[in-house]
PDB file of C-alpha atoms in Angstrom:
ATOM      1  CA  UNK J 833    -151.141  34.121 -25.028  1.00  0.00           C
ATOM      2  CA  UNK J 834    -149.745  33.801 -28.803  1.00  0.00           C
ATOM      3  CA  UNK J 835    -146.855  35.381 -30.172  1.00  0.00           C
ATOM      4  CA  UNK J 836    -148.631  38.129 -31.260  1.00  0.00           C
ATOM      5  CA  UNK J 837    -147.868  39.899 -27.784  1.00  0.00           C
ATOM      6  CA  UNK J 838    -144.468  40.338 -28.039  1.00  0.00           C
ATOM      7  CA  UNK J 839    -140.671  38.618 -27.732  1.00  0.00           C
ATOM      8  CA  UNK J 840    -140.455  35.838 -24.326  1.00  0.00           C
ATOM      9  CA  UNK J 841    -139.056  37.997 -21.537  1.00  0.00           C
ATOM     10  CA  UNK J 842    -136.926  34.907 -20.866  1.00  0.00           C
ATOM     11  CA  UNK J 843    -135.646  34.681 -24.242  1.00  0.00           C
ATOM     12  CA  UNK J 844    -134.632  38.603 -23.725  1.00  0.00           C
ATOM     13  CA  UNK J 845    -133.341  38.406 -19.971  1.00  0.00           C
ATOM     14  CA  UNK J 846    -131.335  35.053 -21.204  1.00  0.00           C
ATOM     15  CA  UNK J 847    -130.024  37.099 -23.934  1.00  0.00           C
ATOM     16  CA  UNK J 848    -128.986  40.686 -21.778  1.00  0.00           C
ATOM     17  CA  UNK J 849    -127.498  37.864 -19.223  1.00  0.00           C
ATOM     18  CA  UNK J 850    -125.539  36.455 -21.805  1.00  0.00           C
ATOM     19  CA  UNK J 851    -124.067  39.956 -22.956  1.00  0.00           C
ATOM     20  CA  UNK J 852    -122.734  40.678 -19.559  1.00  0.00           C
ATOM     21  CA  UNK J 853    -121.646  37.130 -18.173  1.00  0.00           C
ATOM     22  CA  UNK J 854    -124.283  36.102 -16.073  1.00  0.00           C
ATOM     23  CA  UNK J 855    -124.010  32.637 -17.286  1.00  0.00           C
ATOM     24  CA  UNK J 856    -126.087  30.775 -14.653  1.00  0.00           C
ATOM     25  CA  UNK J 857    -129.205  33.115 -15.646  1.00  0.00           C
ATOM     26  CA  UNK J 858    -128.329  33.152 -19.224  1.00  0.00           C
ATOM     27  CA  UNK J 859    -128.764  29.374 -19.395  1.00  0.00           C
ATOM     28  CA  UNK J 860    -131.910  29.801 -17.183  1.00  0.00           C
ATOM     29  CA  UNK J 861    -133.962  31.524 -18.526  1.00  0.00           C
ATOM     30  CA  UNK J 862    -132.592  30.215 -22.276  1.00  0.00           C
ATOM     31  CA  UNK J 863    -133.883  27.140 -21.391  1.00  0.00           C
ATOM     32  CA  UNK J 864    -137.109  28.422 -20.081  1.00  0.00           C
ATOM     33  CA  UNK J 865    -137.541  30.332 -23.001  1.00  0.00           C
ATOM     34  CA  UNK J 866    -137.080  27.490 -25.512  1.00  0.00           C
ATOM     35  CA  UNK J 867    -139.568  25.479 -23.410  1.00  0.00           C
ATOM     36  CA  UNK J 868    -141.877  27.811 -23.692  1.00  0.00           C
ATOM     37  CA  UNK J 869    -142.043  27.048 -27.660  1.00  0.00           C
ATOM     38  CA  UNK J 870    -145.652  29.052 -28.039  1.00  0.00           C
ATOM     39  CA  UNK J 871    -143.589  32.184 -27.486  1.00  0.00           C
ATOM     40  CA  UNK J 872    -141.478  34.738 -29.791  1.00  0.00           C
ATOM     41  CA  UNK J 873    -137.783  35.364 -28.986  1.00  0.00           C
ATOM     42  CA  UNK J 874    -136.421  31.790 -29.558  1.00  0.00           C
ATOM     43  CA  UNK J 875    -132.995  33.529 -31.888  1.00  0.00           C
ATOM     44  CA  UNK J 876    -132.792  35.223 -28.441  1.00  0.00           C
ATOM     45  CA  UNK J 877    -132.693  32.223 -26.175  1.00  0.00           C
ATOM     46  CA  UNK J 878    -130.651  29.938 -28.240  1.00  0.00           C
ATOM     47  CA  UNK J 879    -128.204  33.867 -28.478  1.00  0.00           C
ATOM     48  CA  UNK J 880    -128.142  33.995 -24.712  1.00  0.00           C
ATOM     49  CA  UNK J 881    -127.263  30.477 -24.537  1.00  0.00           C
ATOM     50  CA  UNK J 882    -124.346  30.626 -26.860  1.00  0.00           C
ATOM     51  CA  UNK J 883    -122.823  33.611 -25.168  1.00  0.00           C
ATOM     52  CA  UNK J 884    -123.104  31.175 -21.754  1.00  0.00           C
ATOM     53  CA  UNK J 885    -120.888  28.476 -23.643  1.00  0.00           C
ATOM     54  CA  UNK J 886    -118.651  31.269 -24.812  1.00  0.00           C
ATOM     55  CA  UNK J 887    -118.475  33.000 -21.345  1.00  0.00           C
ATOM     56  CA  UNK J 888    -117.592  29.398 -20.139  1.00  0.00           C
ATOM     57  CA  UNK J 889    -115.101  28.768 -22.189  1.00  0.00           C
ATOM     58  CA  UNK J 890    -113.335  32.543 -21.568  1.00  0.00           C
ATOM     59  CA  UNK J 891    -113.468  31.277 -18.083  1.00  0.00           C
ATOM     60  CA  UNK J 892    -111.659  28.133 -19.174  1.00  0.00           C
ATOM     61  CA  UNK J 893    -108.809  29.673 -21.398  1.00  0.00           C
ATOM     62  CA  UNK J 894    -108.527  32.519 -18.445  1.00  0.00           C
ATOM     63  CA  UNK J 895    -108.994  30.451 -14.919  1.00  0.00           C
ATOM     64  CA  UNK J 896    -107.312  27.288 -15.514  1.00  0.00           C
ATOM     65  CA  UNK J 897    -103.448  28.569 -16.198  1.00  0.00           C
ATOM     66  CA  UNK J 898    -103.928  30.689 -13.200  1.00  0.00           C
ATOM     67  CA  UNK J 899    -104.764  27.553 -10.973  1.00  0.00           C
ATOM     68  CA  UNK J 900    -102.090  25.400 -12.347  1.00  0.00           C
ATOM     69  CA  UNK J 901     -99.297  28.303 -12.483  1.00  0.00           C
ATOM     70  CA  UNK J 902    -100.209  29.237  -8.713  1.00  0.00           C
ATOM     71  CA  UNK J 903    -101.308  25.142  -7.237  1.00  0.00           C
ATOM     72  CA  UNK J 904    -101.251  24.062  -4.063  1.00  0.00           C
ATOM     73  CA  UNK J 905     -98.503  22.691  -3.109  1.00  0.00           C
ATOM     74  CA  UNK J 906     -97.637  19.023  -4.198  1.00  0.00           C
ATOM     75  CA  UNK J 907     -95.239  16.722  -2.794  1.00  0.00           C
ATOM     76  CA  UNK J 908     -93.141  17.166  -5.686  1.00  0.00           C
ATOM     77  CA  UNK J 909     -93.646  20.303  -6.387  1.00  0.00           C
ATOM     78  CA  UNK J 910     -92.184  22.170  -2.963  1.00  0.00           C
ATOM     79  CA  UNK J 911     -89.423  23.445  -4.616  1.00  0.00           C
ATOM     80  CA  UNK J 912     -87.960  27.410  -4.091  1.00  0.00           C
ATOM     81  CA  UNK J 913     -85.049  28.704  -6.322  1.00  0.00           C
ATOM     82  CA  UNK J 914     -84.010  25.685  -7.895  1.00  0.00           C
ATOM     83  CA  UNK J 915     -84.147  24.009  -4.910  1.00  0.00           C
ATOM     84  CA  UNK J 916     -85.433  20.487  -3.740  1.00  0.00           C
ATOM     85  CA  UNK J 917     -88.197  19.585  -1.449  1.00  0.00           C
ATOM     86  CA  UNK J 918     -86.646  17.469   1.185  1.00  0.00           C
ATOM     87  CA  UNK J 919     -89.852  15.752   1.009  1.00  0.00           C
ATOM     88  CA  UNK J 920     -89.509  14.606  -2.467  1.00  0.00           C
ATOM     89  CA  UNK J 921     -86.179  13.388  -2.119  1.00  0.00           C
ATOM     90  CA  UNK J 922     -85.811   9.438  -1.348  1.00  0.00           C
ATOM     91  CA  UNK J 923     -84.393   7.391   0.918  1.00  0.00           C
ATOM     92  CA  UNK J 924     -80.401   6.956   0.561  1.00  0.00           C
ATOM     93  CA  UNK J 925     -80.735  10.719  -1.037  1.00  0.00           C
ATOM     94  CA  UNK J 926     -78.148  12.956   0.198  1.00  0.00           C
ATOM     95  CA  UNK J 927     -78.451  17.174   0.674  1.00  0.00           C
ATOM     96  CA  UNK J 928     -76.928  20.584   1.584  1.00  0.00           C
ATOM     97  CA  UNK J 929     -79.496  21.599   3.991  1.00  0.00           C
ATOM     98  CA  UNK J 930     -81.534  24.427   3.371  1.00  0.00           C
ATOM     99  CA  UNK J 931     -81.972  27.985   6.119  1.00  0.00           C
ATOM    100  CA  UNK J 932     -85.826  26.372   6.759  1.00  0.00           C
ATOM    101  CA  UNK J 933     -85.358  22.979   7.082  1.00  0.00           C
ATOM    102  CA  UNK J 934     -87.665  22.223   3.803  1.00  0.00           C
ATOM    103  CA  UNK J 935     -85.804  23.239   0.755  1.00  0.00           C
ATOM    104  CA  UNK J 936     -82.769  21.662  -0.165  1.00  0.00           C
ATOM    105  CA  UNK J 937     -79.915  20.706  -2.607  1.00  0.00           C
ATOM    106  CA  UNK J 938     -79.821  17.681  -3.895  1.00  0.00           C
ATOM    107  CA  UNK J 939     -76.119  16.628  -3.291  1.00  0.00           C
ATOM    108  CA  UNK J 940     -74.766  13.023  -4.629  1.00  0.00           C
ATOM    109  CA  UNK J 941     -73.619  11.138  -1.582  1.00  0.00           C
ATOM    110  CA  UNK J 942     -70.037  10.500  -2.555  1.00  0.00           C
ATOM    111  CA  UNK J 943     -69.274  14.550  -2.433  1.00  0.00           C
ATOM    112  CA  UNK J 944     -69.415  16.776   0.907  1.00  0.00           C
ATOM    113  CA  UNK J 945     -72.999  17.189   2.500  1.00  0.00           C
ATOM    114  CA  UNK J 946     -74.926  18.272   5.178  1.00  0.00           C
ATOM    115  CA  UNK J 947     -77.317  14.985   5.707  1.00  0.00           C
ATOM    116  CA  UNK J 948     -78.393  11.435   4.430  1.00  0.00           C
ATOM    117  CA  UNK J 949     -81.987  10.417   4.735  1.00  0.00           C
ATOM    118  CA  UNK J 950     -82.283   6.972   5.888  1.00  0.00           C
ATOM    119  CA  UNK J 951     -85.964   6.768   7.079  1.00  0.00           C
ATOM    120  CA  UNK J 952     -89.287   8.276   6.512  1.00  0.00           C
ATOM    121  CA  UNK J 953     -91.990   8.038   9.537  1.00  0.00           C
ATOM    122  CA  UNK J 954     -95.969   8.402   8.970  1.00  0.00           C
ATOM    123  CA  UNK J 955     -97.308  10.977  10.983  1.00  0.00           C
ATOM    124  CA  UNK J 956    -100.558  11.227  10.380  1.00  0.00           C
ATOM    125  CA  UNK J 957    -101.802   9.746   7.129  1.00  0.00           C
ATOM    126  CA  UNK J 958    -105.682  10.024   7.777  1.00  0.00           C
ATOM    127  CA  UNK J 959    -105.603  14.067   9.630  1.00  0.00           C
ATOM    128  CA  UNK J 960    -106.979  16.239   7.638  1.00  0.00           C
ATOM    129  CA  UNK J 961    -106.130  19.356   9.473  1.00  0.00           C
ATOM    130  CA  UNK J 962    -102.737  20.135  10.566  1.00  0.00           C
ATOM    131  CA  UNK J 963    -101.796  18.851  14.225  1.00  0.00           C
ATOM    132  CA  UNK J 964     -99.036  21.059  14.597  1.00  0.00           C
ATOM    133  CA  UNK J 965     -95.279  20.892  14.762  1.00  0.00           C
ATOM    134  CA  UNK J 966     -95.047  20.641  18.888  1.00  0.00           C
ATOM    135  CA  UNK J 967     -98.257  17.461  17.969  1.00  0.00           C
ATOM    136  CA  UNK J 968     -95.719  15.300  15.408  1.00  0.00           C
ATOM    137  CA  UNK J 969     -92.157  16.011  16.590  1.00  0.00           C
ATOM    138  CA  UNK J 970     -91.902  14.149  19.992  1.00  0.00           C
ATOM    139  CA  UNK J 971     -93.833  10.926  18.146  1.00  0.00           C
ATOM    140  CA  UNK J 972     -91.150  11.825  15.281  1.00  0.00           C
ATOM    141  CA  UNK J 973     -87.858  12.073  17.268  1.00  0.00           C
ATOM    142  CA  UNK J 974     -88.986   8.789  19.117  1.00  0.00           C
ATOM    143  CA  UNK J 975     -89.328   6.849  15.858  1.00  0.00           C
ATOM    144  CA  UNK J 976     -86.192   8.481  14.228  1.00  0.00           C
ATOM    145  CA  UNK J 977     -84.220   7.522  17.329  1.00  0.00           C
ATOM    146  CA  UNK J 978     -85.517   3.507  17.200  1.00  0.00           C
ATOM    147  CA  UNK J 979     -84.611   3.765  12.941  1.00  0.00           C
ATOM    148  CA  UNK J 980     -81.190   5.518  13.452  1.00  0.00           C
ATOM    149  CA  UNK J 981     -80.360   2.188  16.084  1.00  0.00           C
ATOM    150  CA  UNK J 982     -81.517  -0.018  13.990  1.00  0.00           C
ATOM    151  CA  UNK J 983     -79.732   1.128  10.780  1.00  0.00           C
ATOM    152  CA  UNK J 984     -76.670   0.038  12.047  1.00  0.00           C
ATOM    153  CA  UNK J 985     -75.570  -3.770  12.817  1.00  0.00           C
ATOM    154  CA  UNK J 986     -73.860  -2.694  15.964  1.00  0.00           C
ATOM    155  CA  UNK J 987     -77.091  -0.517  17.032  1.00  0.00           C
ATOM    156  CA  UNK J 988     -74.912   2.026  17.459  1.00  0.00           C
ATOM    157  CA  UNK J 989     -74.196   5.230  15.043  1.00  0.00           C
ATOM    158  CA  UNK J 990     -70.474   5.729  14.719  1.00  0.00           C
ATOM    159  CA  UNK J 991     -69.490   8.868  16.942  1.00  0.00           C
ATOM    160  CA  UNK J 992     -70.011  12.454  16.225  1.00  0.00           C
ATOM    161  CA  UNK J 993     -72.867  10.882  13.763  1.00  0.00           C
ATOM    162  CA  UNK J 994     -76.438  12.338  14.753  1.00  0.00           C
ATOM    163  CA  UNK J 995     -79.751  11.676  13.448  1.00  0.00           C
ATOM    164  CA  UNK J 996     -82.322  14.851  12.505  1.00  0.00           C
ATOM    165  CA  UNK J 997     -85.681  14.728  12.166  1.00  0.00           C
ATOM    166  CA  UNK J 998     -87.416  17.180   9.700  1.00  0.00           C
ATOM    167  CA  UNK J 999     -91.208  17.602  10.122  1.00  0.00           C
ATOM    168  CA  UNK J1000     -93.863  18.795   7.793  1.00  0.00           C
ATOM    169  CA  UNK J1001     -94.746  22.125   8.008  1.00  0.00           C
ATOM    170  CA  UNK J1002     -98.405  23.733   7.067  1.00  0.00           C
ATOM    171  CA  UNK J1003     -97.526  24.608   3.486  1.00  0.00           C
ATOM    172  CA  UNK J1004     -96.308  20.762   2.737  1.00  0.00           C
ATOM    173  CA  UNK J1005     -99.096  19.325   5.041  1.00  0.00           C
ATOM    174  CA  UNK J1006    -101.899  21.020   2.904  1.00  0.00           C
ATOM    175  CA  UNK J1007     -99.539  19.647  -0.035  1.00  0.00           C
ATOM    176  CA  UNK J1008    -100.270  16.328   1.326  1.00  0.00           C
ATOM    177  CA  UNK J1009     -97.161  15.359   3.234  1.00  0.00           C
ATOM    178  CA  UNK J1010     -97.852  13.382   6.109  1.00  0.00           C
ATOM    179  CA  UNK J1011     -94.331  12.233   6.191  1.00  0.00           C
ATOM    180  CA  UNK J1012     -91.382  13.211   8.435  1.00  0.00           C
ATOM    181  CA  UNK J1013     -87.951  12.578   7.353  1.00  0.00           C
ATOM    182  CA  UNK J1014     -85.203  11.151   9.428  1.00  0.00           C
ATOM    183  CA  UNK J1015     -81.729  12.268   8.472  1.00  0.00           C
ATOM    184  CA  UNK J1016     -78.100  12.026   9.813  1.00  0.00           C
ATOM    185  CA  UNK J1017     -75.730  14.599   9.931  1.00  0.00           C
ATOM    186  CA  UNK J1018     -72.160  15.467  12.058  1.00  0.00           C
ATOM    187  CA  UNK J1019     -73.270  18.868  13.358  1.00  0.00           C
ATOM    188  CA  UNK J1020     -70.930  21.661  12.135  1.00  0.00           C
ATOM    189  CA  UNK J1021     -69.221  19.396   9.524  1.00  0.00           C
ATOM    190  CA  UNK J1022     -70.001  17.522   6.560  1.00  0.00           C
ATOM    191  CA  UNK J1023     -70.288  13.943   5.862  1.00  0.00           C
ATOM    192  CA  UNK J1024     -67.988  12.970   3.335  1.00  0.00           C
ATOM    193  CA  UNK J1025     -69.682   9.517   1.956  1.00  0.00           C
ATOM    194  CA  UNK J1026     -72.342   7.738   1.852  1.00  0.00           C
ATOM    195  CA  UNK J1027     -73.459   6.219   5.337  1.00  0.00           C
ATOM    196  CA  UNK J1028     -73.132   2.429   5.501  1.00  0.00           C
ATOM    197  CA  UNK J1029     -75.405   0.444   7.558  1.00  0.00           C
TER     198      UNK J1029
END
């Protein structure tokens, strides 16, 4: 064959590709054309292949906002209405507690609050899937209880001081929290200070 008989069909399908977004096939058969150097139709190829790059970039410009306006969930980034993720917050960090357990306010210590974290407990650094909440809270509360003693010199938490323990849900887990936090808290009042070991 010469290029007497006609354009490359690969040069033309690479090109029609190209015009409509196909931009695995574009650079197909643009390459196949442009190997194919014996053949007519190589403005089409190297056409088809440029509209692939530009397609590709479109899908740049367009795609990538939308992932990092919508992400999945990050440790730091479990926040809802201006609140704070209680998994973000440190240790010594004091909070009004939020109605599910997760989202918080960020409260300085030394003005009326619901809780104090004093303790964060692994539970389950290598799972990939999520065990479950009924899977990590008895391991949790038994852990949270052993901190809480040992927090204080006496090994004792003054009275009407309890300890919480708040445990990753699915959201935060696919997030990458594999952390549950242990909190105190005087049920149906507010701690007034910071709680001294």
């Amino acid at each position: 064959m010469d290029s007497t008989e006609g354009t490359d069909g690969f040069a033309i399908a690479s090109f029609l590709c190209g015009l409509v977004g196909l931009v695995p096939l574009a650079a197909l058969f643009g390459i196949r054309a442009l190997v194919r150097t014996n053949r007519s139709g190589r403005g089409l190829a190297v056409a088809g292949l440029a509209l692939s790059v530009l397609w590709l970039g479109v899908g740049v410009v367009k795609v990538v906002p939308v992932l990092f306006a919508h992400p999945v969930a990050t440790l730091a980034q479990l926040t809802s209405d201006g609140k704070d993720s209680i998994h973000a917050l440190g240790t010594g960090d004091c909070f009004d507690s939020g109605a599910d357990g997760e989202h918080v306010t960020r409260i300085p210590c030394e003005e009326p609050h619901d809780e104090q974290i004093f303790h964060r407990i692994d539970v389950g650094e290598t799972a990939d899937a999520y065990p479950g909440l009924e899977a990590i809270r008895e391991p949790a509360l038994t852990t949270c209880r052993i901190a809480a003693a040992a927090y204080f010199a006496t090994g004792t938490p003054p009275s009407g001081l309890e300890f919480f323990v708040h445990l990753p849900t699915r959201e935060s887990w696919i997030g990458g929290v594999r952390a549950a936090t242990c909190t105190f808290g005087r049920p149906g009042a507010k701690l007034t200070a910071f709680v001294q070991p």
